């Protein structure tokens, strides 16, 4: 925050915009969402004023992730779409929108967005995670596990991969393998925030399949980890 007047004084437009964007990130992390939106919107206007479309799109993406965190999925989808419109050649924007489509049950559109990311950058690591998540939702469990294993080659310390594997095993009724995968995920988890999405998925799974074995054990495992953390 102290740096912002300095960037303005020396006329560093990029430094100023980056500083405003970072202040928006911090506000979002502190759950000051209205403040974050105001700062993000200001940063986007500044980026666009000097033609930095990638940074503007990246800021839209950060805003979309914030809405996704709040489960404001309609807003998240619209904002990710703005990121794509602003800079269409970044696979991450498509993968983030596909995440929203999966949450809303529109698996066809999720698949289309994943394919768009593949066309831009076939070996982009997060593509394999999204493919695994989509295959799990489609009850194609062997394929899901193949995609997650492929993702591990690029991101061996990604908790998202292990939590995805764990959820897949839970849905197949293999609670022992699921618990092992979730334990592995916790070993590479750096922050409590990383548990928000997997916990939501576990609670949804429990609602959909209350008799499914192992879900309560994993939730207890997560609770223990949070208390220790």
PDB file of C-alpha atoms in Angstrom:
ATOM      1  CA  UNK A   1       0.000   0.000   0.000  1.00  0.00           C
ATOM      2  CA  UNK A   2       2.874   2.380   0.796  1.00  0.00           C
ATOM      3  CA  UNK A   3       4.366   1.734  -2.639  1.00  0.00           C
ATOM      4  CA  UNK A   4       1.299   2.956  -4.544  1.00  0.00           C
ATOM      5  CA  UNK A   5       1.973   6.724  -4.161  1.00  0.00           C
ATOM      6  CA  UNK A   6       5.586   6.139  -5.224  1.00  0.00           C
ATOM      7  CA  UNK A   7       4.546   4.427  -8.468  1.00  0.00           C
ATOM      8  CA  UNK A   8       2.112   7.253  -9.139  1.00  0.00           C
ATOM      9  CA  UNK A   9       4.710   9.914  -8.403  1.00  0.00           C
ATOM     10  CA  UNK A  10       7.250   8.470 -10.841  1.00  0.00           C
ATOM     11  CA  UNK A  11       4.633   7.714 -13.494  1.00  0.00           C
ATOM     12  CA  UNK A  12       5.174   3.937 -13.448  1.00  0.00           C
ATOM     13  CA  UNK A  13       1.811   2.842 -14.820  1.00  0.00           C
ATOM     14  CA  UNK A  14       2.571  -0.875 -14.782  1.00  0.00           C
ATOM     15  CA  UNK A  15       3.916  -0.738 -11.231  1.00  0.00           C
ATOM     16  CA  UNK A  16       0.838   1.206 -10.149  1.00  0.00           C
ATOM     17  CA  UNK A  17      -1.563  -1.274 -11.759  1.00  0.00           C
ATOM     18  CA  UNK A  18       0.318  -4.264 -10.330  1.00  0.00           C
ATOM     19  CA  UNK A  19       0.239  -2.713  -6.865  1.00  0.00           C
ATOM     20  CA  UNK A  20      -3.524  -2.098  -7.073  1.00  0.00           C
ATOM     21  CA  UNK A  21      -4.060  -5.673  -8.272  1.00  0.00           C
ATOM     22  CA  UNK A  22      -2.004  -7.029  -5.374  1.00  0.00           C
ATOM     23  CA  UNK A  23      -4.025  -4.919  -2.917  1.00  0.00           C
ATOM     24  CA  UNK A  24      -7.132  -6.532  -4.420  1.00  0.00           C
ATOM     25  CA  UNK A  25      -5.644  -9.990  -3.855  1.00  0.00           C
ATOM     26  CA  UNK A  26      -4.948  -9.146  -0.220  1.00  0.00           C
ATOM     27  CA  UNK A  27      -8.457  -7.770   0.300  1.00  0.00           C
ATOM     28  CA  UNK A  28      -9.905 -10.964  -1.185  1.00  0.00           C
ATOM     29  CA  UNK A  29      -7.744 -13.137   1.089  1.00  0.00           C
ATOM     30  CA  UNK A  30      -9.107 -11.152   4.041  1.00  0.00           C
ATOM     31  CA  UNK A  31     -12.641 -11.708   2.713  1.00  0.00           C
ATOM     32  CA  UNK A  32     -13.145  -7.980   2.116  1.00  0.00           C
ATOM     33  CA  UNK A  33     -14.834  -8.810  -1.146  1.00  0.00           C
ATOM     34  CA  UNK A  34     -16.372  -5.429  -2.028  1.00  0.00           C
ATOM     35  CA  UNK A  35     -13.019  -3.734  -1.525  1.00  0.00           C
ATOM     36  CA  UNK A  36     -11.317  -6.422  -3.616  1.00  0.00           C
ATOM     37  CA  UNK A  37     -13.754  -5.969  -6.506  1.00  0.00           C
ATOM     38  CA  UNK A  38     -13.239  -2.194  -6.508  1.00  0.00           C
ATOM     39  CA  UNK A  39      -9.468  -2.626  -6.599  1.00  0.00           C
ATOM     40  CA  UNK A  40      -9.585  -5.317  -9.280  1.00  0.00           C
ATOM     41  CA  UNK A  41     -11.808  -3.162 -11.481  1.00  0.00           C
ATOM     42  CA  UNK A  42      -9.442  -0.210 -11.065  1.00  0.00           C
ATOM     43  CA  UNK A  43      -6.450  -2.380 -11.951  1.00  0.00           C
ATOM     44  CA  UNK A  44      -8.205  -3.762 -15.049  1.00  0.00           C
ATOM     45  CA  UNK A  45      -8.945  -0.270 -16.357  1.00  0.00           C
ATOM     46  CA  UNK A  46      -5.330   0.754 -15.845  1.00  0.00           C
ATOM     47  CA  UNK A  47      -3.954  -2.342 -17.583  1.00  0.00           C
ATOM     48  CA  UNK A  48      -6.257  -1.809 -20.544  1.00  0.00           C
ATOM     49  CA  UNK A  49      -5.316   1.881 -20.750  1.00  0.00           C
ATOM     50  CA  UNK A  50      -1.802   0.929 -21.837  1.00  0.00           C
ATOM     51  CA  UNK A  51      -2.691  -2.235 -23.740  1.00  0.00           C
ATOM     52  CA  UNK A  52      -1.694  -4.937 -21.262  1.00  0.00           C
ATOM     53  CA  UNK A  53      -4.525  -7.317 -22.066  1.00  0.00           C
ATOM     54  CA  UNK A  54      -2.905 -10.363 -20.400  1.00  0.00           C
ATOM     55  CA  UNK A  55      -2.653  -8.626 -17.021  1.00  0.00           C
ATOM     56  CA  UNK A  56      -6.218  -7.339 -17.345  1.00  0.00           C
ATOM     57  CA  UNK A  57      -7.419 -10.882 -18.096  1.00  0.00           C
ATOM     58  CA  UNK A  58      -5.354 -12.235 -15.203  1.00  0.00           C
ATOM     59  CA  UNK A  59      -7.104  -9.767 -12.898  1.00  0.00           C
ATOM     60  CA  UNK A  60     -10.504 -10.865 -14.223  1.00  0.00           C
ATOM     61  CA  UNK A  61      -9.367 -14.415 -13.460  1.00  0.00           C
ATOM     62  CA  UNK A  62      -8.482 -13.511  -9.869  1.00  0.00           C
ATOM     63  CA  UNK A  63     -11.909 -11.944  -9.478  1.00  0.00           C
ATOM     64  CA  UNK A  64     -13.543 -15.063 -10.907  1.00  0.00           C
ATOM     65  CA  UNK A  65     -11.684 -17.279  -8.448  1.00  0.00           C
ATOM     66  CA  UNK A  66     -12.902 -15.074  -5.625  1.00  0.00           C
ATOM     67  CA  UNK A  67     -16.525 -15.436  -6.761  1.00  0.00           C
ATOM     68  CA  UNK A  68     -16.011 -19.175  -7.145  1.00  0.00           C
ATOM     69  CA  UNK A  69     -14.763 -19.338  -3.561  1.00  0.00           C
ATOM     70  CA  UNK A  70     -17.989 -17.654  -2.452  1.00  0.00           C
ATOM     71  CA  UNK A  71     -20.017 -20.124  -4.572  1.00  0.00           C
ATOM     72  CA  UNK A  72     -21.321 -17.178  -6.634  1.00  0.00           C
ATOM     73  CA  UNK A  73     -21.035 -19.413  -9.671  1.00  0.00           C
ATOM     74  CA  UNK A  74     -22.992 -17.291 -12.143  1.00  0.00           C
ATOM     75  CA  UNK A  75     -20.747 -14.302 -11.460  1.00  0.00           C
ATOM     76  CA  UNK A  76     -17.650 -16.494 -11.554  1.00  0.00           C
ATOM     77  CA  UNK A  77     -18.611 -17.881 -14.977  1.00  0.00           C
ATOM     78  CA  UNK A  78     -19.248 -14.408 -16.380  1.00  0.00           C
ATOM     79  CA  UNK A  79     -15.952 -13.060 -15.063  1.00  0.00           C
ATOM     80  CA  UNK A  80     -13.939 -16.008 -16.397  1.00  0.00           C
ATOM     81  CA  UNK A  81     -15.657 -15.392 -19.746  1.00  0.00           C
ATOM     82  CA  UNK A  82     -14.427 -11.776 -19.623  1.00  0.00           C
ATOM     83  CA  UNK A  83     -10.899 -13.039 -18.971  1.00  0.00           C
ATOM     84  CA  UNK A  84     -11.181 -15.240 -22.067  1.00  0.00           C
ATOM     85  CA  UNK A  85     -12.587 -12.392 -24.179  1.00  0.00           C
ATOM     86  CA  UNK A  86      -9.800 -10.077 -23.040  1.00  0.00           C
ATOM     87  CA  UNK A  87      -6.955 -12.531 -23.675  1.00  0.00           C
ATOM     88  CA  UNK A  88      -8.143 -15.724 -25.402  1.00  0.00           C
ATOM     89  CA  UNK A  89      -4.780 -17.497 -25.602  1.00  0.00           C
ATOM     90  CA  UNK A  90      -4.320 -18.471 -21.957  1.00  0.00           C
ATOM     91  CA  UNK A  91      -5.412 -22.064 -21.108  1.00  0.00           C
ATOM     92  CA  UNK A  92      -5.862 -21.320 -17.424  1.00  0.00           C
ATOM     93  CA  UNK A  93      -8.889 -19.088 -18.001  1.00  0.00           C
ATOM     94  CA  UNK A  94     -10.713 -21.904 -19.838  1.00  0.00           C
ATOM     95  CA  UNK A  95      -9.838 -24.447 -17.157  1.00  0.00           C
ATOM     96  CA  UNK A  96     -11.132 -22.176 -14.415  1.00  0.00           C
ATOM     97  CA  UNK A  97     -14.403 -21.667 -16.269  1.00  0.00           C
ATOM     98  CA  UNK A  98     -14.632 -25.429 -16.802  1.00  0.00           C
ATOM     99  CA  UNK A  99     -14.422 -25.806 -13.016  1.00  0.00           C
ATOM    100  CA  UNK A 100     -17.548 -23.657 -12.685  1.00  0.00           C
ATOM    101  CA  UNK A 101     -19.369 -25.599 -15.398  1.00  0.00           C
ATOM    102  CA  UNK A 102     -18.583 -28.825 -13.542  1.00  0.00           C
ATOM    103  CA  UNK A 103     -19.998 -27.372 -10.349  1.00  0.00           C
ATOM    104  CA  UNK A 104     -23.209 -26.364 -12.107  1.00  0.00           C
ATOM    105  CA  UNK A 105     -23.519 -29.755 -13.803  1.00  0.00           C
ATOM    106  CA  UNK A 106     -22.904 -28.538 -17.354  1.00  0.00           C
ATOM    107  CA  UNK A 107     -20.367 -31.233 -18.205  1.00  0.00           C
ATOM    108  CA  UNK A 108     -20.590 -30.678 -21.954  1.00  0.00           C
ATOM    109  CA  UNK A 109     -19.474 -27.054 -21.663  1.00  0.00           C
ATOM    110  CA  UNK A 110     -16.820 -28.076 -19.138  1.00  0.00           C
ATOM    111  CA  UNK A 111     -15.478 -30.538 -21.700  1.00  0.00           C
ATOM    112  CA  UNK A 112     -15.477 -27.878 -24.420  1.00  0.00           C
ATOM    113  CA  UNK A 113     -13.442 -25.528 -22.241  1.00  0.00           C
ATOM    114  CA  UNK A 114     -10.951 -28.266 -21.386  1.00  0.00           C
ATOM    115  CA  UNK A 115     -10.592 -28.992 -25.105  1.00  0.00           C
ATOM    116  CA  UNK A 116      -9.973 -25.288 -25.779  1.00  0.00           C
ATOM    117  CA  UNK A 117      -7.152 -25.385 -23.232  1.00  0.00           C
ATOM    118  CA  UNK A 118      -5.715 -28.513 -24.894  1.00  0.00           C
ATOM    119  CA  UNK A 119      -5.688 -26.765 -28.276  1.00  0.00           C
ATOM    120  CA  UNK A 120      -3.745 -23.862 -26.791  1.00  0.00           C
ATOM    121  CA  UNK A 121      -1.219 -25.846 -24.753  1.00  0.00           C
ATOM    122  CA  UNK A 122      -1.608 -29.651 -24.810  1.00  0.00           C
ATOM    123  CA  UNK A 123       0.908 -30.306 -22.012  1.00  0.00           C
ATOM    124  CA  UNK A 124      -0.404 -27.641 -19.614  1.00  0.00           C
ATOM    125  CA  UNK A 125      -0.398 -29.610 -16.321  1.00  0.00           C
ATOM    126  CA  UNK A 126      -3.760 -28.476 -14.970  1.00  0.00           C
ATOM    127  CA  UNK A 127      -5.490 -29.857 -18.046  1.00  0.00           C
ATOM    128  CA  UNK A 128      -4.917 -33.353 -16.680  1.00  0.00           C
ATOM    129  CA  UNK A 129      -6.402 -32.398 -13.308  1.00  0.00           C
ATOM    130  CA  UNK A 130      -9.540 -31.007 -14.945  1.00  0.00           C
ATOM    131  CA  UNK A 131      -9.806 -34.066 -17.189  1.00  0.00           C
ATOM    132  CA  UNK A 132      -9.603 -36.262 -14.102  1.00  0.00           C
ATOM    133  CA  UNK A 133     -12.265 -34.263 -12.293  1.00  0.00           C
ATOM    134  CA  UNK A 134     -14.562 -34.396 -15.313  1.00  0.00           C
ATOM    135  CA  UNK A 135     -14.088 -38.156 -15.751  1.00  0.00           C
ATOM    136  CA  UNK A 136     -14.918 -38.658 -12.052  1.00  0.00           C
ATOM    137  CA  UNK A 137     -18.156 -36.702 -12.472  1.00  0.00           C
ATOM    138  CA  UNK A 138     -18.952 -38.846 -15.514  1.00  0.00           C
ATOM    139  CA  UNK A 139     -18.372 -41.983 -13.386  1.00  0.00           C
ATOM    140  CA  UNK A 140     -15.481 -42.972 -15.625  1.00  0.00           C
ATOM    141  CA  UNK A 141     -13.175 -43.841 -12.735  1.00  0.00           C
ATOM    142  CA  UNK A 142     -10.337 -45.712 -14.530  1.00  0.00           C
ATOM    143  CA  UNK A 143      -9.954 -42.809 -16.962  1.00  0.00           C
ATOM    144  CA  UNK A 144     -10.032 -40.314 -14.078  1.00  0.00           C
ATOM    145  CA  UNK A 145      -7.203 -42.102 -12.311  1.00  0.00           C
ATOM    146  CA  UNK A 146      -5.172 -42.161 -15.534  1.00  0.00           C
ATOM    147  CA  UNK A 147      -5.500 -38.390 -15.888  1.00  0.00           C
ATOM    148  CA  UNK A 148      -4.552 -37.753 -12.267  1.00  0.00           C
ATOM    149  CA  UNK A 149      -1.511 -40.010 -12.610  1.00  0.00           C
ATOM    150  CA  UNK A 150      -0.513 -38.065 -15.730  1.00  0.00           C
ATOM    151  CA  UNK A 151      -0.854 -34.817 -13.774  1.00  0.00           C
ATOM    152  CA  UNK A 152       1.463 -36.139 -11.054  1.00  0.00           C
ATOM    153  CA  UNK A 153       4.331 -36.288 -13.561  1.00  0.00           C
ATOM    154  CA  UNK A 154       4.123 -32.494 -13.890  1.00  0.00           C
ATOM    155  CA  UNK A 155       2.915 -31.537 -10.409  1.00  0.00           C
ATOM    156  CA  UNK A 156       4.066 -34.194  -7.928  1.00  0.00           C
ATOM    157  CA  UNK A 157       3.329 -31.947  -4.956  1.00  0.00           C
ATOM    158  CA  UNK A 158      -0.141 -30.767  -5.926  1.00  0.00           C
ATOM    159  CA  UNK A 159      -2.728 -31.529  -3.261  1.00  0.00           C
ATOM    160  CA  UNK A 160      -5.469 -31.123  -5.907  1.00  0.00           C
ATOM    161  CA  UNK A 161      -4.242 -34.289  -7.623  1.00  0.00           C
ATOM    162  CA  UNK A 162      -4.242 -36.443  -4.503  1.00  0.00           C
ATOM    163  CA  UNK A 163      -7.607 -35.113  -3.368  1.00  0.00           C
ATOM    164  CA  UNK A 164      -8.975 -35.865  -6.839  1.00  0.00           C
ATOM    165  CA  UNK A 165      -7.630 -39.412  -6.635  1.00  0.00           C
ATOM    166  CA  UNK A 166      -9.109 -39.776  -3.154  1.00  0.00           C
ATOM    167  CA  UNK A 167     -12.547 -38.618  -4.269  1.00  0.00           C
ATOM    168  CA  UNK A 168     -12.441 -41.006  -7.228  1.00  0.00           C
ATOM    169  CA  UNK A 169     -11.610 -43.942  -4.979  1.00  0.00           C
ATOM    170  CA  UNK A 170     -14.360 -42.952  -2.545  1.00  0.00           C
ATOM    171  CA  UNK A 171     -16.905 -43.022  -5.348  1.00  0.00           C
ATOM    172  CA  UNK A 172     -15.772 -46.515  -6.295  1.00  0.00           C
ATOM    173  CA  UNK A 173     -16.195 -47.652  -2.683  1.00  0.00           C
ATOM    174  CA  UNK A 174     -12.458 -48.163  -2.127  1.00  0.00           C
ATOM    175  CA  UNK A 175     -12.151 -46.272   1.151  1.00  0.00           C
ATOM    176  CA  UNK A 176      -8.667 -47.603   2.008  1.00  0.00           C
ATOM    177  CA  UNK A 177      -7.110 -46.292  -1.204  1.00  0.00           C
ATOM    178  CA  UNK A 178      -9.102 -43.070  -0.783  1.00  0.00           C
ATOM    179  CA  UNK A 179      -7.784 -42.485   2.726  1.00  0.00           C
ATOM    180  CA  UNK A 180      -4.241 -43.143   1.535  1.00  0.00           C
ATOM    181  CA  UNK A 181      -4.619 -40.582  -1.271  1.00  0.00           C
ATOM    182  CA  UNK A 182      -6.101 -37.950   1.033  1.00  0.00           C
ATOM    183  CA  UNK A 183      -3.255 -38.519   3.492  1.00  0.00           C
ATOM    184  CA  UNK A 184      -0.764 -37.962   0.672  1.00  0.00           C
ATOM    185  CA  UNK A 185      -2.600 -34.781  -0.263  1.00  0.00           C
ATOM    186  CA  UNK A 186      -2.379 -33.448   3.273  1.00  0.00           C
ATOM    187  CA  UNK A 187       1.374 -34.041   3.288  1.00  0.00           C
ATOM    188  CA  UNK A 188       1.756 -31.499   0.472  1.00  0.00           C
ATOM    189  CA  UNK A 189      -0.938 -29.085   1.677  1.00  0.00           C
ATOM    190  CA  UNK A 190       0.445 -25.688   2.649  1.00  0.00           C
ATOM    191  CA  UNK A 191      -2.623 -23.815   3.814  1.00  0.00           C
ATOM    192  CA  UNK A 192      -6.072 -24.395   5.256  1.00  0.00           C
ATOM    193  CA  UNK A 193      -7.542 -22.632   2.231  1.00  0.00           C
ATOM    194  CA  UNK A 194      -6.484 -25.588   0.062  1.00  0.00           C
ATOM    195  CA  UNK A 195      -8.974 -27.743   1.955  1.00  0.00           C
ATOM    196  CA  UNK A 196     -12.048 -25.605   1.219  1.00  0.00           C
ATOM    197  CA  UNK A 197     -12.925 -27.154  -2.152  1.00  0.00           C
ATOM    198  CA  UNK A 198     -12.200 -30.808  -1.228  1.00  0.00           C
ATOM    199  CA  UNK A 199     -14.271 -30.449   1.948  1.00  0.00           C
ATOM    200  CA  UNK A 200     -17.183 -29.041  -0.079  1.00  0.00           C
ATOM    201  CA  UNK A 201     -16.919 -31.981  -2.486  1.00  0.00           C
ATOM    202  CA  UNK A 202     -16.850 -34.469   0.389  1.00  0.00           C
ATOM    203  CA  UNK A 203     -19.920 -32.928   2.026  1.00  0.00           C
ATOM    204  CA  UNK A 204     -21.771 -32.951  -1.295  1.00  0.00           C
ATOM    205  CA  UNK A 205     -20.813 -36.598  -1.808  1.00  0.00           C
ATOM    206  CA  UNK A 206     -22.123 -37.435   1.652  1.00  0.00           C
ATOM    207  CA  UNK A 207     -25.455 -35.793   0.803  1.00  0.00           C
ATOM    208  CA  UNK A 208     -25.699 -37.617  -2.523  1.00  0.00           C
ATOM    209  CA  UNK A 209     -24.571 -41.006  -1.166  1.00  0.00           C
ATOM    210  CA  UNK A 210     -25.071 -41.060   2.620  1.00  0.00           C
ATOM    211  CA  UNK A 211     -24.230 -44.773   2.869  1.00  0.00           C
ATOM    212  CA  UNK A 212     -20.941 -44.490   0.989  1.00  0.00           C
ATOM    213  CA  UNK A 213     -18.078 -45.870   3.047  1.00  0.00           C
ATOM    214  CA  UNK A 214     -15.109 -43.746   4.042  1.00  0.00           C
ATOM    215  CA  UNK A 215     -16.414 -40.177   3.667  1.00  0.00           C
ATOM    216  CA  UNK A 216     -16.712 -39.572   7.413  1.00  0.00           C
ATOM    217  CA  UNK A 217     -13.204 -40.938   7.962  1.00  0.00           C
ATOM    218  CA  UNK A 218     -11.750 -38.467   5.467  1.00  0.00           C
ATOM    219  CA  UNK A 219     -13.661 -35.546   6.977  1.00  0.00           C
ATOM    220  CA  UNK A 220     -12.350 -36.558  10.406  1.00  0.00           C
ATOM    221  CA  UNK A 221      -8.844 -36.691   8.939  1.00  0.00           C
ATOM    222  CA  UNK A 222      -9.236 -33.160   7.585  1.00  0.00           C
ATOM    223  CA  UNK A 223     -10.567 -31.877  10.898  1.00  0.00           C
ATOM    224  CA  UNK A 224      -7.587 -33.387  12.710  1.00  0.00           C
ATOM    225  CA  UNK A 225      -5.176 -31.756  10.263  1.00  0.00           C
ATOM    226  CA  UNK A 226      -6.820 -28.354  10.735  1.00  0.00           C
ATOM    227  CA  UNK A 227      -6.605 -28.626  14.525  1.00  0.00           C
ATOM    228  CA  UNK A 228      -2.930 -29.564  14.334  1.00  0.00           C
ATOM    229  CA  UNK A 229      -2.281 -26.732  11.885  1.00  0.00           C
TER     230      UNK A 229
END
